[in-house]
CSV table of C-alpha atoms and ligand atoms in Angstrom, one decimal:
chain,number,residue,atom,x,y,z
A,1,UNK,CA,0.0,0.0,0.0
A,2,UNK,CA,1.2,3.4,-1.1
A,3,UNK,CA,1.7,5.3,2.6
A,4,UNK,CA,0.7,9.3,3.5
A,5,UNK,CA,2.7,12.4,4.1
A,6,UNK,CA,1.6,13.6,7.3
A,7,UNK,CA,3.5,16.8,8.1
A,8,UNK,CA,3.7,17.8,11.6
A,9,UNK,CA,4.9,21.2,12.3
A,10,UNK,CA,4.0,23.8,15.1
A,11,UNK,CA,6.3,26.2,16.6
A,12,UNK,CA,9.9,25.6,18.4
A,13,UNK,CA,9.4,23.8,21.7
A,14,UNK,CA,6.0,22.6,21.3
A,15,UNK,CA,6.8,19.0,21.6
A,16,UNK,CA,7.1,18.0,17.9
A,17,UNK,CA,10.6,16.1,18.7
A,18,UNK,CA,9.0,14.3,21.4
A,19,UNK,CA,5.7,13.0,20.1
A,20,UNK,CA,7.6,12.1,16.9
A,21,UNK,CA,9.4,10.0,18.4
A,22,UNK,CA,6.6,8.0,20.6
A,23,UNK,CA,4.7,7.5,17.1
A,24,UNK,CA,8.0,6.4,15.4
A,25,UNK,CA,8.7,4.2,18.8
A,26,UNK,CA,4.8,2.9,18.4
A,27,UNK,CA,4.2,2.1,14.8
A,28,UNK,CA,6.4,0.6,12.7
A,29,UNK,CA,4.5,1.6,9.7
A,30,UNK,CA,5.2,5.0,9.9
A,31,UNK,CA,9.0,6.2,8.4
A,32,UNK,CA,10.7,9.7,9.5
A,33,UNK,CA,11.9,11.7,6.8
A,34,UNK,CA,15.7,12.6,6.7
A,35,UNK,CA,16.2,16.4,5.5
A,36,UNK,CA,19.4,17.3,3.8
A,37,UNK,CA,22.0,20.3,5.2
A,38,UNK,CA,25.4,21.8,4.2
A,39,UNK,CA,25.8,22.5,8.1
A,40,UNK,CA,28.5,20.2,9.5
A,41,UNK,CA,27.3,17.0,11.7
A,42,UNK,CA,27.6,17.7,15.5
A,43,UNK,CA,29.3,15.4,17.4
A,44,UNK,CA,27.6,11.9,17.5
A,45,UNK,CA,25.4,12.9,14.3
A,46,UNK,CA,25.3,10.2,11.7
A,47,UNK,CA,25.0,10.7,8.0
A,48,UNK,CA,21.7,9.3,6.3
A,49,UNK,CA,20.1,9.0,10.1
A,50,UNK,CA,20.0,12.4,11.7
A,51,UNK,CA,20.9,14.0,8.1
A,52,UNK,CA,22.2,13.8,4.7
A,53,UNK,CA,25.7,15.7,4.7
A,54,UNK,CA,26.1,18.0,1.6
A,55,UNK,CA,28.3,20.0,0.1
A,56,UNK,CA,27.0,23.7,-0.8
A,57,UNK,CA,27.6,22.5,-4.6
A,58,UNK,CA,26.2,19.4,-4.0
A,59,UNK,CA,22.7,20.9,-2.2
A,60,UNK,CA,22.8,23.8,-5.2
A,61,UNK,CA,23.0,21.3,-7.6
A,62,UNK,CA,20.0,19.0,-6.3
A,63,UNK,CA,17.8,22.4,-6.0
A,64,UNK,CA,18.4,23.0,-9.7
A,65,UNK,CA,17.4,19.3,-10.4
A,66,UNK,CA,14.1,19.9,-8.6
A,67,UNK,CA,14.9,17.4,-6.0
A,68,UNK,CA,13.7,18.9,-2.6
A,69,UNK,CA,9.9,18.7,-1.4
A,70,UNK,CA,10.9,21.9,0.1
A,71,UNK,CA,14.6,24.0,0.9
A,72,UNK,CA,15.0,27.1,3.5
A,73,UNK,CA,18.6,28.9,4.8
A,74,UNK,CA,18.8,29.1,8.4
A,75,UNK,CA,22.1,30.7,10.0
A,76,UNK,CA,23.3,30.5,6.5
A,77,UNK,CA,23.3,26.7,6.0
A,78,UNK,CA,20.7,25.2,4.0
A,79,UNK,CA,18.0,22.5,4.8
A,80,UNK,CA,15.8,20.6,2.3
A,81,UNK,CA,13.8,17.5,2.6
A,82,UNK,CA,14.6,15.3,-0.2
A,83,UNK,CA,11.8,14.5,-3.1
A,84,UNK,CA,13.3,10.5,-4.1
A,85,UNK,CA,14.0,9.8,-0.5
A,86,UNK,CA,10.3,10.5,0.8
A,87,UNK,CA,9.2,9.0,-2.4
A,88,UNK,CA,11.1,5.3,-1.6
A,89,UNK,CA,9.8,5.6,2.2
A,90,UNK,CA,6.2,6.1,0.8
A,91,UNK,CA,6.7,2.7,-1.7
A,92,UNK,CA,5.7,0.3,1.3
A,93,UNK,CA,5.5,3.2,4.9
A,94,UNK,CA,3.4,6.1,6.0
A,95,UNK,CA,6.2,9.3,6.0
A,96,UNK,CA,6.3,12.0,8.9
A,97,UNK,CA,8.0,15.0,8.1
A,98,UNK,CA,8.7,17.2,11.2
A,99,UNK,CA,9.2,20.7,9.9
A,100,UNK,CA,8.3,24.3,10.9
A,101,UNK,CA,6.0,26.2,9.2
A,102,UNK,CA,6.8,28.3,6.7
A,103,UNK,CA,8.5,24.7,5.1
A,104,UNK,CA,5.1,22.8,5.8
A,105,UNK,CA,3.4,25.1,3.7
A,106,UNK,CA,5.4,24.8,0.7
A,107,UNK,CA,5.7,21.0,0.8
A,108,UNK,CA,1.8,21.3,0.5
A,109,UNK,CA,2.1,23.8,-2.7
A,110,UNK,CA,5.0,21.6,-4.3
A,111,UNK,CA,3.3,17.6,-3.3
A,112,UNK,CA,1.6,16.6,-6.4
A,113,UNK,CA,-0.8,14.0,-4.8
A,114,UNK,CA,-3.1,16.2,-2.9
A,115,UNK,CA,-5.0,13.6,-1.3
A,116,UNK,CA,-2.3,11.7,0.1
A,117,UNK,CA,-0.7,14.8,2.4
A,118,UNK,CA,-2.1,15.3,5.8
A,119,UNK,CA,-1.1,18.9,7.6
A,120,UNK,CA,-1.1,18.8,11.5
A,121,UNK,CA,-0.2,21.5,13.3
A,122,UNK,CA,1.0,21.0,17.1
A,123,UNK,CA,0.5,24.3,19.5
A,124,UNK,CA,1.0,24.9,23.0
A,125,UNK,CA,-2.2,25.0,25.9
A,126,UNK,CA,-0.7,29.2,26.1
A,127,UNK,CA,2.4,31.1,25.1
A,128,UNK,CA,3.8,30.5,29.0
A,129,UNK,CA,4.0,27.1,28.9
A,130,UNK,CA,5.7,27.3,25.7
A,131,UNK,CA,7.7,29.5,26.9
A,132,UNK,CA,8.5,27.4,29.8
A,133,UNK,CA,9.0,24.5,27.9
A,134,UNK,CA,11.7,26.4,25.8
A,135,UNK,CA,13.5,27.3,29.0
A,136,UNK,CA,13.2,23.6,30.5
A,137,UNK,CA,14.8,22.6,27.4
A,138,UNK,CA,17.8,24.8,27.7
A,139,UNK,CA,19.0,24.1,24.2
A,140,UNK,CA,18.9,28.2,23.1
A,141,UNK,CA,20.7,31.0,24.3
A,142,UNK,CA,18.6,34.0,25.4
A,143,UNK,CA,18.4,35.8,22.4
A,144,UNK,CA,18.1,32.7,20.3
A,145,UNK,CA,15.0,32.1,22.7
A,146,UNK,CA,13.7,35.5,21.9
A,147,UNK,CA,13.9,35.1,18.3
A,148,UNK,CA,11.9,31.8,18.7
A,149,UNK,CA,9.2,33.3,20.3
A,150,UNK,CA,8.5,35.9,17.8
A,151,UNK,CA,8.0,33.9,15.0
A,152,UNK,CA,5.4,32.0,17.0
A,153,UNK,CA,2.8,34.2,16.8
A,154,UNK,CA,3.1,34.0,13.2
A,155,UNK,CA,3.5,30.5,13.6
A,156,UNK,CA,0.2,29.6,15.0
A,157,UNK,CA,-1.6,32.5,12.8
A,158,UNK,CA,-1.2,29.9,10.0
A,159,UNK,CA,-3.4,27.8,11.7
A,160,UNK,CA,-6.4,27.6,9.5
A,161,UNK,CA,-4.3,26.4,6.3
A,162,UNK,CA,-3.4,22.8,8.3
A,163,UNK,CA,-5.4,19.9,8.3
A,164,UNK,CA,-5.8,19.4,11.8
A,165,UNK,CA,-4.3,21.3,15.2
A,166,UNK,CA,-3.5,19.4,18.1
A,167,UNK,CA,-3.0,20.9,21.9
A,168,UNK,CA,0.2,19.6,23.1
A,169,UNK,CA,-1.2,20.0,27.3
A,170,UNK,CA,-0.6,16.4,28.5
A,171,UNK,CA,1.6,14.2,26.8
A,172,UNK,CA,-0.1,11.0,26.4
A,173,UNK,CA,-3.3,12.9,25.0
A,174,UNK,CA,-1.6,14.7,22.6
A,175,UNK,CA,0.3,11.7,21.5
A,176,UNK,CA,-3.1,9.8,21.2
A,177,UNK,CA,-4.8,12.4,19.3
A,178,UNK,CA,-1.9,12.1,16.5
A,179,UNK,CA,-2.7,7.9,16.8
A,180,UNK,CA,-6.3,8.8,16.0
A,181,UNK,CA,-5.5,11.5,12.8
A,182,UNK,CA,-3.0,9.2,11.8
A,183,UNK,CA,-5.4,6.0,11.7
A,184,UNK,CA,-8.2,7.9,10.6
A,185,UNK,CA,-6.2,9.2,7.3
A,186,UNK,CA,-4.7,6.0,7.1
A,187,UNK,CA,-7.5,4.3,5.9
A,188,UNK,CA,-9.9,7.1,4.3
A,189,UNK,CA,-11.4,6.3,1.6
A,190,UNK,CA,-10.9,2.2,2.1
A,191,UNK,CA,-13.6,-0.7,1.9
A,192,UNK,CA,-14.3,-2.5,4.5
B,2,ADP,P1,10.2,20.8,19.4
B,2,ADP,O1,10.7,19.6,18.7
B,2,ADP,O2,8.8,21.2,19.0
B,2,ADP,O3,11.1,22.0,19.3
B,2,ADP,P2,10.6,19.3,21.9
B,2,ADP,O4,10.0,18.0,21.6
B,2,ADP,O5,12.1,19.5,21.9
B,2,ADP,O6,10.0,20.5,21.0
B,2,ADP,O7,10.0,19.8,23.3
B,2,ADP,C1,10.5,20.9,24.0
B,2,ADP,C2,10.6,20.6,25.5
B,2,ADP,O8,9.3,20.5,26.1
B,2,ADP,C3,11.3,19.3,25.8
B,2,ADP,O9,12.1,19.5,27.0
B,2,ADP,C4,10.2,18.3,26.1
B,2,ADP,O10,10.6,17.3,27.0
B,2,ADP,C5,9.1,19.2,26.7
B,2,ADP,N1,7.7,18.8,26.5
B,2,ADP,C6,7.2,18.4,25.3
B,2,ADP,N2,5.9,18.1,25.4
B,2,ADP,C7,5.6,18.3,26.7
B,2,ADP,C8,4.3,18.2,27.5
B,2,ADP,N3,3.2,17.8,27.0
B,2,ADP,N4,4.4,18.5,28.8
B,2,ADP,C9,5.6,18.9,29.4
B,2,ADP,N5,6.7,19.0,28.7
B,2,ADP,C10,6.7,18.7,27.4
B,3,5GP,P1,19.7,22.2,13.3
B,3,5GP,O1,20.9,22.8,12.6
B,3,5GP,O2,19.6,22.7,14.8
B,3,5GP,O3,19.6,20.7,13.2
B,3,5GP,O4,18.4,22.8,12.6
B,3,5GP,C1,18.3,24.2,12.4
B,3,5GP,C2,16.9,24.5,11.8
B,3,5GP,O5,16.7,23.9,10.5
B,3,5GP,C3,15.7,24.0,12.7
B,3,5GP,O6,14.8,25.1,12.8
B,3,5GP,C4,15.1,22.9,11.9
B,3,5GP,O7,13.7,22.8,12.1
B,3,5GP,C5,15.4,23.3,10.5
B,3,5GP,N1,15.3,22.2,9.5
B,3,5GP,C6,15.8,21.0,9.7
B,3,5GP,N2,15.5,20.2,8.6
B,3,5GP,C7,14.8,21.0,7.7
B,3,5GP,C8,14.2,20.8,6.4
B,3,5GP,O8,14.3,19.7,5.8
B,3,5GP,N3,13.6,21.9,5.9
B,3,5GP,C9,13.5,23.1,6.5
B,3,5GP,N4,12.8,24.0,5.9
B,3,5GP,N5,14.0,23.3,7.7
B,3,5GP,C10,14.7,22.3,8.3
């Protein structure tokens, strides 16, 4: 069976890293997309599992053969989820693609099969608790936390353009209301 897309996105520090991995950890059916960067690996990063490793050339080259779903620059590096990669995973798997917003949107102008993409955006219960959760995570300097935070607002104005949009409060709800979208999609449109 040919799998979905389902694009989860939602604003830094909502949880997406987290709940991706209890679905991934869950189903076995479901496959994570691996983007592509010209930023170096970090220490214990491993090429073709946290990224693919390119050269500027090599990443300029591929956007010029059309082969990224979608591409951005952040802090002058670029990021791009690759076109065949998703499109192998998708042969016999359901894909997840955990991007942020702006790049959800144009994987849903640039995906050809309309039907098979599912948009899920993941917010906060309130802007403390995000902000909180940011904090807790302690993975941004304070200025890079700043930064963050202004784009949410923008962020979570885009809203209305996704599919569905999930309250990250508790955990295990959150995670089960992906389980439900994702089982739900799944098997739209199938006889029974
Ligand atoms: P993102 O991938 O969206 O940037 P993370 O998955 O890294 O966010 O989560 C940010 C922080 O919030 C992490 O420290 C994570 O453990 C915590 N977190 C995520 N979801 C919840 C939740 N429902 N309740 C409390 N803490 C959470
Ligand atoms: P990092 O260098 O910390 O791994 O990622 C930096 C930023 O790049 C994060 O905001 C992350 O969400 C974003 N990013 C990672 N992969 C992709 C991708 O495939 N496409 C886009 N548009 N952004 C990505």
């Amino acid at each position: 069976m040919k799998g979905k897309l389902f694009v989860i996105s939602g604003p830094s520090g909502v949880g997406k890293g987290t709940l991706v991995k209890l679905l991934l950890q869950e189903d076995s059916s479901l496959a994570l997309s691996v983007s592509c960067t010209t930023r170096a690996p970090r220490e214990g990063e491993v090429n073709g599992k946290h990224y693919f490793f390119l050269t500027r050339e090599e990443f300029l080259k591929r956007i010029n053969e059309g082969g990224f779903l979608e591409y951005d620059e952040h802090f002058g590096n670029y990021y791009g989820t690759p076109k065949a990669f998703v499109k192998e995973q998708l042969e016999n798997k359901s894909v997840i693609l955990e991007i942020d917003v702006a790049g959800a949107l144009q994987v849903k102008e640039n995906y050809r099969d309309a039907e098979g993409i599912v948009l899920i955006m993941v917010v906060p219960p309130d802007m403390q608790t995000l902000r909180q959760r940011l904090v807790g995570r302690g993975s941004e300097s304070a200025e890079e936390l700043e930064k963050r935070l202004e784009r949410v607002r923008f962020e979570i104005a885009q809203k209305n353009r996704y599919d569905y949009v999930v309250i990250n409060d508790g955990l295990e709800d959150a995670k089960r209301a992906l389980q439900n979208i994702i089982l739900q999609e799944t098997f739209r449109g199938d006889k029974v």
